[in-house]
PDB file of N, CA and C and ligand atoms in Angstrom:
ATOM      1  N   MET A  87      67.882 119.335  91.124  1.00  0.00           N
ATOM      2  CA  MET A  87      69.330 119.152  91.091  1.00  0.00           C
ATOM      3  C   MET A  87      69.689 117.808  90.477  1.00  0.00           C
ATOM      4  N   GLY A  88      70.721 117.815  89.689  1.00  0.00           N
ATOM      5  CA  GLY A  88      71.186 116.575  89.097  1.00  0.00           C
ATOM      6  C   GLY A  88      72.662 116.394  89.359  1.00  0.00           C
ATOM      7  N   MET A  89      73.209 115.371  88.762  1.00  0.00           N
ATOM      8  CA  MET A  89      74.631 115.089  88.936  1.00  0.00           C
ATOM      9  C   MET A  89      75.315 115.281  87.593  1.00  0.00           C
ATOM     10  N   ILE A  90      76.458 115.931  87.607  1.00  0.00           N
ATOM     11  CA  ILE A  90      77.219 116.094  86.376  1.00  0.00           C
ATOM     12  C   ILE A  90      77.934 114.777  86.069  1.00  0.00           C
ATOM     13  N   MET A  91      77.693 114.273  84.875  1.00  0.00           N
ATOM     14  CA  MET A  91      78.246 112.995  84.448  1.00  0.00           C
ATOM     15  C   MET A  91      79.225 113.217  83.300  1.00  0.00           C
ATOM     16  N   VAL A  92      80.230 112.383  83.241  1.00  0.00           N
ATOM     17  CA  VAL A  92      81.167 112.418  82.111  1.00  0.00           C
ATOM     18  C   VAL A  92      81.418 110.988  81.650  1.00  0.00           C
ATOM     19  N   LYS A  93      82.024 110.873  80.497  1.00  0.00           N
ATOM     20  CA  LYS A  93      82.371 109.558  79.995  1.00  0.00           C
ATOM     21  C   LYS A  93      83.849 109.323  80.238  1.00  0.00           C
ATOM     22  N   CYS A  94      84.166 108.184  80.765  1.00  0.00           N
ATOM     23  CA  CYS A  94      85.564 107.833  81.001  1.00  0.00           C
ATOM     24  C   CYS A  94      86.257 107.660  79.658  1.00  0.00           C
ATOM     25  N   PRO A  95      87.334 108.414  79.415  1.00  0.00           N
ATOM     26  CA  PRO A  95      88.018 108.330  78.115  1.00  0.00           C
ATOM     27  C   PRO A  95      88.726 106.990  77.887  1.00  0.00           C
ATOM     28  N   GLN A  96      88.977 106.265  78.934  1.00  0.00           N
ATOM     29  CA  GLN A  96      89.678 104.982  78.809  1.00  0.00           C
ATOM     30  C   GLN A  96      88.719 103.847  78.486  1.00  0.00           C
ATOM     31  N   THR A  97      87.588 103.827  79.181  1.00  0.00           N
ATOM     32  CA  THR A  97      86.688 102.684  79.052  1.00  0.00           C
ATOM     33  C   THR A  97      85.361 103.025  78.383  1.00  0.00           C
ATOM     34  N   GLY A  98      85.059 104.320  78.258  1.00  0.00           N
ATOM     35  CA  GLY A  98      83.797 104.713  77.665  1.00  0.00           C
ATOM     36  C   GLY A  98      82.616 104.593  78.611  1.00  0.00           C
ATOM     37  N   ARG A  99      82.896 104.232  79.854  1.00  0.00           N
ATOM     38  CA  ARG A  99      81.827 104.102  80.847  1.00  0.00           C
ATOM     39  C   ARG A  99      81.417 105.479  81.356  1.00  0.00           C
ATOM     40  N   VAL A 100      80.148 105.585  81.720  1.00  0.00           N
ATOM     41  CA  VAL A 100      79.645 106.833  82.275  1.00  0.00           C
ATOM     42  C   VAL A 100      79.960 106.874  83.769  1.00  0.00           C
ATOM     43  N   ILE A 101      80.600 107.945  84.191  1.00  0.00           N
ATOM     44  CA  ILE A 101      80.959 108.072  85.601  1.00  0.00           C
ATOM     45  C   ILE A 101      80.431 109.387  86.176  1.00  0.00           C
ATOM     46  N   PRO A 102      79.969 109.354  87.410  1.00  0.00           N
ATOM     47  CA  PRO A 102      79.526 110.593  88.050  1.00  0.00           C
ATOM     48  C   PRO A 102      80.724 111.403  88.537  1.00  0.00           C
ATOM     49  N   THR A 103      80.654 112.728  88.361  1.00  0.00           N
ATOM     50  CA  THR A 103      81.776 113.567  88.779  1.00  0.00           C
ATOM     51  C   THR A 103      81.711 113.879  90.264  1.00  0.00           C
ATOM     52  N   GLY A 104      80.561 113.638  90.867  1.00  0.00           N
ATOM     53  CA  GLY A 104      80.395 113.993  92.267  1.00  0.00           C
ATOM     54  C   GLY A 104      79.992 115.444  92.451  1.00  0.00           C
ATOM     55  N   ILE A 105      79.860 116.160  91.333  1.00  0.00           N
ATOM     56  CA  ILE A 105      79.453 117.564  91.395  1.00  0.00           C
ATOM     57  C   ILE A 105      77.974 117.662  91.078  1.00  0.00           C
ATOM     58  N   ARG A 106      77.239 118.295  91.984  1.00  0.00           N
ATOM     59  CA  ARG A 106      75.809 118.466  91.761  1.00  0.00           C
ATOM     60  C   ARG A 106      75.539 119.828  91.139  1.00  0.00           C
ATOM     61  N   SER A 107      74.647 119.816  90.170  1.00  0.00           N
ATOM     62  CA  SER A 107      74.269 121.059  89.509  1.00  0.00           C
ATOM     63  C   SER A 107      72.911 120.839  88.871  1.00  0.00           C
ATOM     64  N   ASP A 108      72.279 121.911  88.466  1.00  0.00           N
ATOM     65  CA  ASP A 108      71.081 121.731  87.657  1.00  0.00           C
ATOM     66  C   ASP A 108      71.401 122.157  86.241  1.00  0.00           C
ATOM     67  N   ARG A 109      70.530 121.752  85.309  1.00  0.00           N
ATOM     68  CA  ARG A 109      70.805 121.950  83.894  1.00  0.00           C
ATOM     69  C   ARG A 109      71.022 123.419  83.543  1.00  0.00           C
ATOM     70  N   GLU A 110      70.178 124.284  84.114  1.00  0.00           N
ATOM     71  CA  GLU A 110      70.257 125.715  83.823  1.00  0.00           C
ATOM     72  C   GLU A 110      71.624 126.275  84.206  1.00  0.00           C
ATOM     73  N   THR A 111      72.037 126.015  85.424  1.00  0.00           N
ATOM     74  CA  THR A 111      73.315 126.514  85.923  1.00  0.00           C
ATOM     75  C   THR A 111      74.452 125.957  85.094  1.00  0.00           C
ATOM     76  N   PHE A 112      74.359 124.678  84.799  1.00  0.00           N
ATOM     77  CA  PHE A 112      75.415 124.007  84.056  1.00  0.00           C
ATOM     78  C   PHE A 112      75.571 124.596  82.654  1.00  0.00           C
ATOM     79  N   LEU A 113      74.449 124.833  81.982  1.00  0.00           N
ATOM     80  CA  LEU A 113      74.500 125.359  80.626  1.00  0.00           C
ATOM     81  C   LEU A 113      74.996 126.796  80.602  1.00  0.00           C
ATOM     82  N   ARG A 114      74.816 127.509  81.717  1.00  0.00           N
ATOM     83  CA  ARG A 114      75.255 128.900  81.775  1.00  0.00           C
ATOM     84  C   ARG A 114      76.740 129.031  82.078  1.00  0.00           C
ATOM     85  N   SER A 115      77.321 128.012  82.667  1.00  0.00           N
ATOM     86  CA  SER A 115      78.754 128.092  82.960  1.00  0.00           C
ATOM     87  C   SER A 115      79.549 127.884  81.680  1.00  0.00           C
ATOM     88  N   VAL A 116      80.111 128.972  81.167  1.00  0.00           N
ATOM     89  CA  VAL A 116      80.766 128.933  79.854  1.00  0.00           C
ATOM     90  C   VAL A 116      82.127 128.264  79.959  1.00  0.00           C
ATOM     91  N   VAL A 117      82.942 128.767  80.855  1.00  0.00           N
ATOM     92  CA  VAL A 117      84.252 128.163  81.050  1.00  0.00           C
ATOM     93  C   VAL A 117      84.162 127.288  82.282  1.00  0.00           C
ATOM     94  N   PHE A 118      84.130 126.011  82.045  1.00  0.00           N
ATOM     95  CA  PHE A 118      83.910 125.099  83.148  1.00  0.00           C
ATOM     96  C   PHE A 118      84.555 123.765  82.833  1.00  0.00           C
ATOM     97  N   TYR A 119      85.448 123.365  83.697  1.00  0.00           N
ATOM     98  CA  TYR A 119      86.063 122.063  83.533  1.00  0.00           C
ATOM     99  C   TYR A 119      86.300 121.458  84.905  1.00  0.00           C
ATOM    100  N   GLY A 120      86.615 120.213  84.909  1.00  0.00           N
ATOM    101  CA  GLY A 120      86.809 119.554  86.184  1.00  0.00           C
ATOM    102  C   GLY A 120      87.785 118.412  86.098  1.00  0.00           C
ATOM    103  N   ASN A 121      88.046 117.841  87.246  1.00  0.00           N
ATOM    104  CA  ASN A 121      88.936 116.698  87.344  1.00  0.00           C
ATOM    105  C   ASN A 121      88.260 115.714  88.278  1.00  0.00           C
ATOM    106  N   THR A 122      88.047 114.532  87.780  1.00  0.00           N
ATOM    107  CA  THR A 122      87.274 113.563  88.545  1.00  0.00           C
ATOM    108  C   THR A 122      88.038 112.266  88.704  1.00  0.00           C
ATOM    109  N   HIS A 123      87.962 111.733  89.896  1.00  0.00           N
ATOM    110  CA  HIS A 123      88.567 110.426  90.116  1.00  0.00           C
ATOM    111  C   HIS A 123      87.632 109.367  89.558  1.00  0.00           C
ATOM    112  N   CYS A 124      88.157 108.581  88.649  1.00  0.00           N
ATOM    113  CA  CYS A 124      87.348 107.577  87.965  1.00  0.00           C
ATOM    114  C   CYS A 124      87.337 106.277  88.768  1.00  0.00           C
ATOM    115  N   PRO A 125      86.137 105.809  89.134  1.00  0.00           N
ATOM    116  CA  PRO A 125      86.055 104.561  89.890  1.00  0.00           C
ATOM    117  C   PRO A 125      86.332 103.334  89.026  1.00  0.00           C
ATOM    118  N   VAL A 126      86.282 103.489  87.712  1.00  0.00           N
ATOM    119  CA  VAL A 126      86.481 102.358  86.816  1.00  0.00           C
ATOM    120  C   VAL A 126      87.963 102.051  86.638  1.00  0.00           C
ATOM    121  N   CYS A 127      88.752 103.081  86.272  1.00  0.00           N
ATOM    122  CA  CYS A 127      90.181 102.817  86.069  1.00  0.00           C
ATOM    123  C   CYS A 127      91.045 103.385  87.188  1.00  0.00           C
ATOM    124  N   ARG A 128      90.415 103.898  88.222  1.00  0.00           N
ATOM    125  CA  ARG A 128      91.139 104.381  89.408  1.00  0.00           C
ATOM    126  C   ARG A 128      92.227 105.377  89.048  1.00  0.00           C
ATOM    127  N   ALA A 129      91.852 106.325  88.186  1.00  0.00           N
ATOM    128  CA  ALA A 129      92.764 107.393  87.797  1.00  0.00           C
ATOM    129  C   ALA A 129      91.961 108.678  87.744  1.00  0.00           C
ATOM    130  N   ASN A 130      92.656 109.787  87.666  1.00  0.00           N
ATOM    131  CA  ASN A 130      91.958 111.057  87.536  1.00  0.00           C
ATOM    132  C   ASN A 130      91.844 111.432  86.069  1.00  0.00           C
ATOM    133  N   HIS A 131      90.640 111.855  85.694  1.00  0.00           N
ATOM    134  CA  HIS A 131      90.417 112.321  84.331  1.00  0.00           C
ATOM    135  C   HIS A 131      90.049 113.790  84.362  1.00  0.00           C
ATOM    136  N   SER A 132      90.652 114.563  83.461  1.00  0.00           N
ATOM    137  CA  SER A 132      90.233 115.942  83.272  1.00  0.00           C
ATOM    138  C   SER A 132      89.171 115.962  82.193  1.00  0.00           C
ATOM    139  N   TRP A 133      88.210 116.824  82.375  1.00  0.00           N
ATOM    140  CA  TRP A 133      87.119 116.896  81.396  1.00  0.00           C
ATOM    141  C   TRP A 133      86.652 118.327  81.247  1.00  0.00           C
ATOM    142  N   PHE A 134      86.021 118.595  80.132  1.00  0.00           N
ATOM    143  CA  PHE A 134      85.470 119.908  79.863  1.00  0.00           C
ATOM    144  C   PHE A 134      83.957 119.821  79.853  1.00  0.00           C
ATOM    145  N   ALA A 135      83.338 120.966  80.073  1.00  0.00           N
ATOM    146  CA  ALA A 135      81.879 121.015  80.175  1.00  0.00           C
ATOM    147  C   ALA A 135      81.202 120.463  78.924  1.00  0.00           C
ATOM    148  N   ARG A 136      81.832 120.676  77.766  1.00  0.00           N
ATOM    149  CA  ARG A 136      81.182 120.199  76.542  1.00  0.00           C
ATOM    150  C   ARG A 136      81.163 118.680  76.443  1.00  0.00           C
ATOM    151  N   GLU A 137      81.989 118.023  77.258  1.00  0.00           N
ATOM    152  CA  GLU A 137      81.996 116.559  77.275  1.00  0.00           C
ATOM    153  C   GLU A 137      81.090 116.015  78.370  1.00  0.00           C
ATOM    154  N   ALA A 138      80.587 116.909  79.182  1.00  0.00           N
ATOM    155  CA  ALA A 138      79.802 116.487  80.339  1.00  0.00           C
ATOM    156  C   ALA A 138      78.332 116.849  80.171  1.00  0.00           C
ATOM    157  N   TRP A 139      77.499 116.212  80.971  1.00  0.00           N
ATOM    158  CA  TRP A 139      76.072 116.527  80.950  1.00  0.00           C
ATOM    159  C   TRP A 139      75.506 116.319  82.345  1.00  0.00           C
ATOM    160  N   VAL A 140      74.319 116.882  82.530  1.00  0.00           N
ATOM    161  CA  VAL A 140      73.674 116.758  83.830  1.00  0.00           C
ATOM    162  C   VAL A 140      72.632 115.648  83.761  1.00  0.00           C
ATOM    163  N   GLU A 141      72.712 114.741  84.677  1.00  0.00           N
ATOM    164  CA  GLU A 141      71.732 113.671  84.736  1.00  0.00           C
ATOM    165  C   GLU A 141      70.805 113.915  85.919  1.00  0.00           C
ATOM    166  N   GLU A 142      69.542 114.162  85.601  1.00  0.00           N
ATOM    167  CA  GLU A 142      68.568 114.391  86.650  1.00  0.00           C
ATOM    168  C   GLU A 142      68.154 113.049  87.231  1.00  0.00           C
ATOM    169  N   PRO A 143      68.140 112.947  88.545  1.00  0.00           N
ATOM    170  CA  PRO A 143      67.872 111.649  89.176  1.00  0.00           C
ATOM    171  C   PRO A 143      66.405 111.228  89.118  1.00  0.00           C
ATOM    172  N   VAL A 144      65.500 112.192  89.030  1.00  0.00           N
ATOM    173  CA  VAL A 144      64.083 111.849  89.105  1.00  0.00           C
ATOM    174  C   VAL A 144      63.462 111.853  87.718  1.00  0.00           C
ATOM    175  N   VAL A 145      62.922 110.730  87.329  1.00  0.00           N
ATOM    176  CA  VAL A 145      62.196 110.637  86.065  1.00  0.00           C
ATOM    177  C   VAL A 145      60.734 110.399  86.388  1.00  0.00           C
ATOM    178  N   ARG A 146      59.892 111.311  85.924  1.00  0.00           N
ATOM    179  CA  ARG A 146      58.461 111.165  86.200  1.00  0.00           C
ATOM    180  C   ARG A 146      57.724 110.872  84.900  1.00  0.00           C
ATOM    181  N   PRO A 147      57.357 109.624  84.700  1.00  0.00           N
ATOM    182  CA  PRO A 147      56.690 109.237  83.447  1.00  0.00           C
ATOM    183  C   PRO A 147      55.427 110.046  83.193  1.00  0.00           C
ATOM    184  N   ARG A 148      54.746 110.443  84.246  1.00  0.00           N
ATOM    185  CA  ARG A 148      53.506 111.186  84.104  1.00  0.00           C
ATOM    186  C   ARG A 148      53.738 112.520  83.393  1.00  0.00           C
ATOM    187  N   GLU A 149      54.905 113.117  83.625  1.00  0.00           N
ATOM    188  CA  GLU A 149      55.209 114.390  82.979  1.00  0.00           C
ATOM    189  C   GLU A 149      55.552 114.201  81.512  1.00  0.00           C
ATOM    190  N   ILE A 150      55.986 113.025  81.154  1.00  0.00           N
ATOM    191  CA  ILE A 150      56.332 112.748  79.769  1.00  0.00           C
ATOM    192  C   ILE A 150      55.064 112.384  78.973  1.00  0.00           C
ATOM    193  N   PHE A 151      54.233 111.524  79.575  1.00  0.00           N
ATOM    194  CA  PHE A 151      53.067 111.029  78.846  1.00  0.00           C
ATOM    195  C   PHE A 151      51.813 111.871  79.095  1.00  0.00           C
ATOM    196  N   GLY A 152      51.886 112.815  80.013  1.00  0.00           N
ATOM    197  CA  GLY A 152      50.740 113.658  80.299  1.00  0.00           C
ATOM    198  C   GLY A 152      49.632 112.848  80.948  1.00  0.00           C
ATOM    199  N   ASP A 153      48.403 113.249  80.643  1.00  0.00           N
ATOM    200  CA  ASP A 153      47.259 112.584  81.262  1.00  0.00           C
ATOM    201  C   ASP A 153      46.649 111.530  80.354  1.00  0.00           C
ATOM    202  N   ALA A 154      47.353 111.196  79.295  1.00  0.00           N
ATOM    203  CA  ALA A 154      46.825 110.185  78.375  1.00  0.00           C
ATOM    204  C   ALA A 154      46.635 108.864  79.106  1.00  0.00           C
ATOM    205  N   PRO A 155      45.487 108.244  78.893  1.00  0.00           N
ATOM    206  CA  PRO A 155      45.226 106.981  79.586  1.00  0.00           C
ATOM    207  C   PRO A 155      46.145 105.870  79.091  1.00  0.00           C
ATOM    208  N   LEU A 156      46.639 105.103  80.017  1.00  0.00           N
ATOM    209  CA  LEU A 156      47.472 103.961  79.653  1.00  0.00           C
ATOM    210  C   LEU A 156      46.566 102.758  79.469  1.00  0.00           C
ATOM    211  N   CYS A 157      46.460 102.242  78.245  1.00  0.00           N
ATOM    212  CA  CYS A 157      45.606 101.077  78.106  1.00  0.00           C
ATOM    213  C   CYS A 157      46.481  99.870  77.849  1.00  0.00           C
TER     214      CYS A 157
HETATM  215 ZN1   ZN B 105      88.373 106.122  83.736  1.00  0.00          ZN
END
């Protein structure tokens, strides 16, 4: 599970929407939009799925680099 992130249209900062989803589910939702309270400018922003992305919280370097030895 990850968090759906959007970019604040006012400041360009990345803000979490507070909505949890995984990439598969998110990509399958065709008509999907939301309204998120922005902690940066303290206003509500409407956004569409095409402007949003899922950020997975866990990054495992081992899965990226495989079993290659780190020298
Ligand atoms: Zn904002």
